[in-house]
Coordinates of C-alpha atoms and ligand atoms in Angstrom, one line a residue:
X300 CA 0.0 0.0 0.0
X301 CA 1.1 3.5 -0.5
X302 CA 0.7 6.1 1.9
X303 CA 2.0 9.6 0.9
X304 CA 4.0 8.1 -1.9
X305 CA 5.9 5.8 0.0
X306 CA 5.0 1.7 0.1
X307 CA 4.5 0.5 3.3
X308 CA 3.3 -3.3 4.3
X309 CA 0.8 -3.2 7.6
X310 CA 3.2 -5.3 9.0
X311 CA 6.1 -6.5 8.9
X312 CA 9.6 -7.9 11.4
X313 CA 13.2 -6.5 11.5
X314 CA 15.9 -7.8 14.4
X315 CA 13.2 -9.0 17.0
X316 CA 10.9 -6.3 16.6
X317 CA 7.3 -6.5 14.9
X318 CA 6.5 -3.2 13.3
X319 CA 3.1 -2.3 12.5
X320 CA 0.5 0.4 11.0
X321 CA -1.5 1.8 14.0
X322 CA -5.0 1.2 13.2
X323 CA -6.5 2.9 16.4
X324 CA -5.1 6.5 14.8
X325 CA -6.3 5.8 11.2
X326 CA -7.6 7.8 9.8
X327 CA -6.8 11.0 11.2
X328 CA -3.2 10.3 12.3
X329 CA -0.5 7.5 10.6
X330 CA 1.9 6.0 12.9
X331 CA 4.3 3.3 13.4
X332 CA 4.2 0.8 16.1
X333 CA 6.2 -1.3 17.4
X334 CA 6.9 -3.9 19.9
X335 CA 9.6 -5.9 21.5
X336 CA 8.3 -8.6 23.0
X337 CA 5.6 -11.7 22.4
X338 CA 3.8 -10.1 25.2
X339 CA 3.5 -6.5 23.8
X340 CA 2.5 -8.3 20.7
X341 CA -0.2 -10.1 22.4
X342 CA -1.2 -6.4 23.9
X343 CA -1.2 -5.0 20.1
X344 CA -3.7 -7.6 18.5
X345 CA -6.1 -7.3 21.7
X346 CA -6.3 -3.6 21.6
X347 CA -6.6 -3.5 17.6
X348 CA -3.4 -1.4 16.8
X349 CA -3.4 -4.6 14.6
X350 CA -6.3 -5.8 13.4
X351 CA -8.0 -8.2 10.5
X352 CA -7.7 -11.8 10.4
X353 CA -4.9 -11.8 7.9
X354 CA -3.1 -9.1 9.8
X355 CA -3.6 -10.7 13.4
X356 CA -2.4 -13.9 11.7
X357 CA 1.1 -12.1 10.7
X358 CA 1.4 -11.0 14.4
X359 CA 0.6 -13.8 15.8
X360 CA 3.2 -15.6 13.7
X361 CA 5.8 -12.6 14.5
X362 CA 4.9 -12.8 18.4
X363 CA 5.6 -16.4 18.3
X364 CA 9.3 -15.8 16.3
X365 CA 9.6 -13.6 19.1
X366 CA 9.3 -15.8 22.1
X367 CA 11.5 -18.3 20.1
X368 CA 13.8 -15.5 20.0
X369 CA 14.0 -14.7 23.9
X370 CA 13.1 -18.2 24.6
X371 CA 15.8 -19.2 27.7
X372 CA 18.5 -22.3 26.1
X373 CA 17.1 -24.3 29.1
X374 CA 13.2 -24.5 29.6
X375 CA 12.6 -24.0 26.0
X376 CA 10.5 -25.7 24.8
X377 CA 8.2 -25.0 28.2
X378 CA 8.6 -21.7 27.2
X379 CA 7.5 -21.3 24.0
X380 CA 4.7 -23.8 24.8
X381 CA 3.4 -21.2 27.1
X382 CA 4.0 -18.0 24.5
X383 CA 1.8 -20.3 22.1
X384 CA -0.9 -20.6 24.0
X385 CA -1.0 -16.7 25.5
X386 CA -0.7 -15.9 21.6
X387 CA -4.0 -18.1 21.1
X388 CA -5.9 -16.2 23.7
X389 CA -5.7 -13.0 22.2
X390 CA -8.5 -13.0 19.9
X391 CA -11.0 -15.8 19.4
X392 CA -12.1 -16.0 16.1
X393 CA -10.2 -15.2 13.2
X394 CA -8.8 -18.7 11.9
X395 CA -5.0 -17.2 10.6
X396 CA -3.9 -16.3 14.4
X397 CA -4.3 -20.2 14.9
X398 CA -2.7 -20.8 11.6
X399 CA 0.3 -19.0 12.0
X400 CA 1.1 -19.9 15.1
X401 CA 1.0 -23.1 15.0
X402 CA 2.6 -23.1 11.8
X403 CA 5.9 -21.3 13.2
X404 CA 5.5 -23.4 16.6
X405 CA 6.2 -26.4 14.7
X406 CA 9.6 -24.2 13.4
X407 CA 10.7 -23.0 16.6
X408 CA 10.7 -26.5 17.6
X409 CA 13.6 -26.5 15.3
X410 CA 15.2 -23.7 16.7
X411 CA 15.0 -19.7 16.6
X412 CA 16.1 -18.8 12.9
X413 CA 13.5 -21.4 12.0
X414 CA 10.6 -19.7 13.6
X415 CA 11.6 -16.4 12.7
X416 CA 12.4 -17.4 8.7
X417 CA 9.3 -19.8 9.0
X418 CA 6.8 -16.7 10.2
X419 CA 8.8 -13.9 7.5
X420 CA 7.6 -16.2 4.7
X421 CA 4.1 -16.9 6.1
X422 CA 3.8 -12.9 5.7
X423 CA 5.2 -13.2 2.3
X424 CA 2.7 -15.9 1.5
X425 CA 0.1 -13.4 3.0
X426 CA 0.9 -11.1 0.6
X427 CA 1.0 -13.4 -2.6
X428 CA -2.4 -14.8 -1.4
X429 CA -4.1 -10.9 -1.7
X430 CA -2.7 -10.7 -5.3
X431 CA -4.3 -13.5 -6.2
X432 CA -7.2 -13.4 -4.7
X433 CA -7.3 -9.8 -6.5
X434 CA -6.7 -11.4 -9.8
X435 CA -9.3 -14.4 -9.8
X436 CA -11.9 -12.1 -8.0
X437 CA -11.1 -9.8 -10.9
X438 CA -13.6 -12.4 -12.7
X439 CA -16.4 -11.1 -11.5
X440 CA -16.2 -7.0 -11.5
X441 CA -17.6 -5.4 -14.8
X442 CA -17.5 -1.6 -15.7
X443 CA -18.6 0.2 -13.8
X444 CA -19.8 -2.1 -11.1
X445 CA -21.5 -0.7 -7.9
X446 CA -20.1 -3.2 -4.9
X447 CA -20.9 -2.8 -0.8
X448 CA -18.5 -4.0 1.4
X449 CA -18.4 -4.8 5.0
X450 CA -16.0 -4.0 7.5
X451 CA -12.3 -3.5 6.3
X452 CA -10.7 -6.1 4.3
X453 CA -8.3 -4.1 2.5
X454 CA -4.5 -4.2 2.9
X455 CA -4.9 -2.9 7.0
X456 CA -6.4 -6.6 7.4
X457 CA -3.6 -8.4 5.5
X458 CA -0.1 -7.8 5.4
X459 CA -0.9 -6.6 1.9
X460 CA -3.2 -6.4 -0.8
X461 CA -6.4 -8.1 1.3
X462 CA -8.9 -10.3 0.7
X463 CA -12.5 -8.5 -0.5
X464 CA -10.8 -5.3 -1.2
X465 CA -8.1 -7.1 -3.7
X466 CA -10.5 -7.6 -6.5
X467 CA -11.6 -3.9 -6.2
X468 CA -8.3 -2.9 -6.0
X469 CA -7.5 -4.8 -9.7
X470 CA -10.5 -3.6 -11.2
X471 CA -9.1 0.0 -10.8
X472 CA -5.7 -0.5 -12.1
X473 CA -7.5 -2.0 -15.0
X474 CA -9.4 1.0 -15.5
X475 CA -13.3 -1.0 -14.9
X476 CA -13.9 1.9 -12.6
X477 CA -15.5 0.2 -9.9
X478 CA -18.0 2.1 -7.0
X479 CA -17.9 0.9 -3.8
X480 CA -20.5 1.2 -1.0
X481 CA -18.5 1.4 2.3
X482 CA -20.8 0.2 5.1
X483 CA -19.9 2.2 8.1
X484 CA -19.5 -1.3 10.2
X485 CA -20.6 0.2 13.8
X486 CA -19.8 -0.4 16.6
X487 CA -15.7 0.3 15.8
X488 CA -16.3 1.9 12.0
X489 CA -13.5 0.0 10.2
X490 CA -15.5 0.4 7.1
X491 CA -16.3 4.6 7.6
X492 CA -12.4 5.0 8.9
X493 CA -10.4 1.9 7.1
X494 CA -11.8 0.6 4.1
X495 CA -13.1 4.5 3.0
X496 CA -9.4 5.5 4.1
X497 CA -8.0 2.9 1.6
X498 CA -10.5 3.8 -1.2
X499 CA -9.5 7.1 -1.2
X500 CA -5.5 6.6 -0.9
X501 CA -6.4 4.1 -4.1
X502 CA -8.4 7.0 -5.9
X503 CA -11.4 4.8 -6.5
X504 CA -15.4 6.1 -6.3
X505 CA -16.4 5.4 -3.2
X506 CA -19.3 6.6 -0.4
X507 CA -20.2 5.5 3.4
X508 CA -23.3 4.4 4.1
X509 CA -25.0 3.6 7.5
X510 CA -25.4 -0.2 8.1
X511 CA -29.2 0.6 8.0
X512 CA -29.0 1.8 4.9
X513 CA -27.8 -1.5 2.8
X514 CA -32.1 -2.6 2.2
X515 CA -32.8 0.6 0.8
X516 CA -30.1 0.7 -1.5
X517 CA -30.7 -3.1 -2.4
X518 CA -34.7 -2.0 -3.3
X519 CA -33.5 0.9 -5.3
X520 CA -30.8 -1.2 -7.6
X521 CA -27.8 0.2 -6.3
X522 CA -25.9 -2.5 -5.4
X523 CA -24.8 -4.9 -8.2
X524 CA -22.7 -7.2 -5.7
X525 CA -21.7 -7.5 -2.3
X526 CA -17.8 -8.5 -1.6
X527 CA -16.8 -9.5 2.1
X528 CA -14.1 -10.9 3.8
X529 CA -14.2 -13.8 6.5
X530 CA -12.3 -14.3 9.8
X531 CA -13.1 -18.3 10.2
X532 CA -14.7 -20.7 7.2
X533 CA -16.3 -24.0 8.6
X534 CA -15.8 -27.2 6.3
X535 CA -19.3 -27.0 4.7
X536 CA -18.5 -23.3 4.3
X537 CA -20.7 -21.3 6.8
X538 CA -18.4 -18.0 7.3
X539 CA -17.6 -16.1 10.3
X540 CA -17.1 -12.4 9.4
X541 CA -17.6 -8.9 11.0
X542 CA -21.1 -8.9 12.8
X543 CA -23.5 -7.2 10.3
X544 CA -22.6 -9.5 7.6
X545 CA -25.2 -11.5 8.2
X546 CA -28.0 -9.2 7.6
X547 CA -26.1 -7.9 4.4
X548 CA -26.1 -11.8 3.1
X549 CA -30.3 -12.0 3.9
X550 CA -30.6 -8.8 2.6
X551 CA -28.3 -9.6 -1.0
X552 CA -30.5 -13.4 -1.0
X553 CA -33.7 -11.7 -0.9
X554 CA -32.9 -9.1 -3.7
X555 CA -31.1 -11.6 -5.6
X556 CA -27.8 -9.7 -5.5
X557 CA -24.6 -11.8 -5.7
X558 CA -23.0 -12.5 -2.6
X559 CA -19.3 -13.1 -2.6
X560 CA -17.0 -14.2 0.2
X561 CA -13.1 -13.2 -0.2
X562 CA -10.4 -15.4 1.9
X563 CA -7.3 -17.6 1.7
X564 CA -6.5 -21.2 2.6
X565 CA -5.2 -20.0 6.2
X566 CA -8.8 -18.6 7.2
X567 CA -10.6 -22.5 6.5
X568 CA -10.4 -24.5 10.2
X569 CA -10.1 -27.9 9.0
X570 CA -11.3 -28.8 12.3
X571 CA -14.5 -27.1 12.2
X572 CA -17.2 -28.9 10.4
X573 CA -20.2 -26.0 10.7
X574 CA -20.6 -22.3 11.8
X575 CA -21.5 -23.8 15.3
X576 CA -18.3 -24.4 16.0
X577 CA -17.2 -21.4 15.1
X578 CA -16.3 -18.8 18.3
X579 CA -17.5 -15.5 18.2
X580 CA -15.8 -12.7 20.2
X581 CA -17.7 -10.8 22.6
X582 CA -15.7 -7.2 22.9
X583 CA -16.5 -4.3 25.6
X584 CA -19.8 -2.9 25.7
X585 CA -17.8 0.3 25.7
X586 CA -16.8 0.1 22.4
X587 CA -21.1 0.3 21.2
X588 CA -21.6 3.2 23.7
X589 CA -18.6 5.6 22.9
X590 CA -17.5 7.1 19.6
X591 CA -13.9 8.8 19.2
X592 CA -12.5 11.2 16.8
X593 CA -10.1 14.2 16.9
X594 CA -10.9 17.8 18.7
X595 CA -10.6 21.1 17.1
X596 CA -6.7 20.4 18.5
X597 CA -6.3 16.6 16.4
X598 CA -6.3 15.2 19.5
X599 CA -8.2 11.8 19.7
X600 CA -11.3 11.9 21.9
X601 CA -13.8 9.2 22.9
X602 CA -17.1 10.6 23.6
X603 CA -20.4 8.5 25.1
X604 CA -23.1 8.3 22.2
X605 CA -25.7 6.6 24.0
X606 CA -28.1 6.6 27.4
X607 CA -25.3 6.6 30.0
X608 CA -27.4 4.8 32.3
X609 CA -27.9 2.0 29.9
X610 CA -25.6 -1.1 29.3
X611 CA -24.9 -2.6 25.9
X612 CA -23.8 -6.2 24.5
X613 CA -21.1 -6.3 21.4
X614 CA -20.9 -9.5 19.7
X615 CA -18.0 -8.6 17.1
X616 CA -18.7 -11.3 14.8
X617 CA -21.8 -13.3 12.7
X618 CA -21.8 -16.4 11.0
X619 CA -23.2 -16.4 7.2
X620 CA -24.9 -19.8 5.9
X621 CA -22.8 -21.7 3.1
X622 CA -26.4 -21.4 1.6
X623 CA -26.5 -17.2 1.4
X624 CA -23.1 -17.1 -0.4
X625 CA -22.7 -17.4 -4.1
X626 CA -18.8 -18.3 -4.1
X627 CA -15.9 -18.0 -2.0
X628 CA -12.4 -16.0 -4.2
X629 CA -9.8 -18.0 -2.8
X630 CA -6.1 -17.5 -4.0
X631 CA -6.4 -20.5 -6.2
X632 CA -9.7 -19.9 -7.8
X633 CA -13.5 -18.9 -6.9
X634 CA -15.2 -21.9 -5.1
X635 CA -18.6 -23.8 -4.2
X636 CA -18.9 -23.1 -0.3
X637 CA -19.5 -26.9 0.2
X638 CA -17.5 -29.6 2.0
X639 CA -16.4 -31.1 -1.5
X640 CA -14.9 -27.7 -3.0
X641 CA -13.1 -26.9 0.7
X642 CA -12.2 -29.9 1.1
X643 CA -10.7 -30.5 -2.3
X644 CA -9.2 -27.0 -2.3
X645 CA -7.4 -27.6 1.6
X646 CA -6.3 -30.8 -0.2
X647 CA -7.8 -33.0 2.4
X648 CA -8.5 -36.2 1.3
Ligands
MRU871 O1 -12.5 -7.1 14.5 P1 -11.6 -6.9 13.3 O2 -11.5 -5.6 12.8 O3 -10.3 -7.6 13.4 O4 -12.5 -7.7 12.2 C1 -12.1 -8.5 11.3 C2 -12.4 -8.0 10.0 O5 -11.7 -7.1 9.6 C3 -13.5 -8.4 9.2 O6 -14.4 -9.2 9.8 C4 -13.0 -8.7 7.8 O7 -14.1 -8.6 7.0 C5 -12.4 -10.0 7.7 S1 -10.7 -9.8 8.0 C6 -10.0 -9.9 6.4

């Protein structure tokens, strides 16, 4: 991604440290974060300075190079077995956090250059994954195209590229001048403050439009396709994704709009046969009654939106039937959401 003219991953690791894009400030400030330690790296993808399945799966893979790194010569591997599982319990439900890390595990079990050289190429193969997904979802954008989106599943959500945004992103380059409906994605507003934030750095059409908006624009044919990303894929292809998908799926089934789902291999559990087994995050209530944004001195302020008296409940995520989407853009090909497809494209015999 470029950001003032310069190319910047959301992500990436130099000498022990995991450097990162600061989502909290976006869009109003851009900063650099960075941390030392597994810990503080556990700390960033809690608090969403890093956030996005494919993003929280690069630092998760990066937090567990880390404790590889520091690991003590004896007590090693009791070591690292603990940083695993305090990287696990960050956040619940986004597949690639479980992916990674138990992918660069398996290297640091090995030793430390392993884990680290084992979790750098996981990021590259992040990034290779987005451009590929861009190109086969590419498929299914024609001129002029009016597209809603959910959430942010741009390059902020991948090390690169993304997963629902990458097909957007190709269209443009390729001059098929593509719209995109930015759903607002309350309570946090990844879509009014990432996705719109990436649109416009990218130069292509785009407007925000309150989650209660989508049937109204459905009715009045001016939404051609919808384009998601996911954060966990069952086996028979149910899809966990940002809480409001759902009701955008329903809403695109009943209007007969196509309804596309944007994700690598590393988002399908192979252990999970149905959404039911899918966990879904429940965040602070505080984040549905408070809005932030910067003061008359671009200083970031949160603010209470709501009855102060009252409490809320904030269920981050929503599983989608297999049966409400029309096709999943993986990084090998657009495919059936059924066991047969999944299983066929996890290579699982
Ligand atoms: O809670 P977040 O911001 O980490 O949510 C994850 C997401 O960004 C979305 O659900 C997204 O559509 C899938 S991640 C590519």
């Amino acid at each position: 991604m470029k950001v003032n003219q310069r190319h910047y991953q959301t992500i990436w690791y130099h000498d022990g440290e995991v450097h990162m894009i600061n989502q909290l400030l976006l869009p109003f400030h851009f900063a650099v974060f960075k941390t030392k330690t597994y810990e503080e790296t556990c700390t960033a993808i809690k608090t969403m300075i890093v956030r996005g399945a494919g993003a929280i799966g690069a630092a998760a893979g990066f937090a567990m190079a880390q404790a590889a790194r520091t690991a003590p010569e004896s007590g090693y591997l009791d070591y690292i077995t603990k940083a695993a599982n305090v990287i696990k319990c960050s956040r619940p439900t986004a597949y690639n956090l479980f992916y990674t890390v138990e992918a660069v595990f398996a290297a640091a079990l090995n030793g430390k250059k392993q884990a680290e050289d084992v979790a750098r190429k996981l990021a590259s193969e992040n990034i290779e994954d987005g451009r590929q997904i861009g190109l086969h979802g590419l498929s299914l954008i024609k001129p002029d195209m009016h597209i809603l989106t959910h959430c942010n599943a741009g390059w902020l959500a991948f090390v690169d590229w993304g997963s629902a945004l990458a097909p957007i992103f190709q269209a443009s380059r390729k001059g098929l001048n593509p719209f995109v409906w930015v759903g607002e994605t309350r309570p946090r507003g990844q879509g009014a403050r990432l996705t719109a934030w990436e649109l416009y750095n990218e130069g292509i059409q785009h407007a925000i439009v309150a989650d209660n908006a989508v049937a109204s624009l459905m009715t009045n044919g001016k939404i051609d396709m919808v384009i998601t990303g996911a954060d966990r894929i069952a086996l028979n292809g149910d899809t966990a994704n940002k809480t409001g998908t759902l009701d955008r799926a329903i809403l695109a089934h009943y209007f007969r709009i196509p309804f596309f789902v944007a994700a690598p291999g590393s988002t399908f559990d192979p252990l999970c046969e149905t959404g039911a087994g899918i966990p879904i995050e429940s965040r602070d209530q505080d984040e549905v009654k408070y809005q932030e944004g910067p003061d008359e001195s671009d200083v970031i302020r949160r603010i209470n939106v709501t009855n102060p008296a009252s409490t809320a409940i904030n269920p981050a995520f929503d599983i989608t039937p297999a049966s409400l989407i029309n096709g999943i853009v993986t990084e090998k090909g657009i495919i059936n959401p059924c066991r047969s497809d999944i299983l066929q494209f996890l290579k699982i015999d």
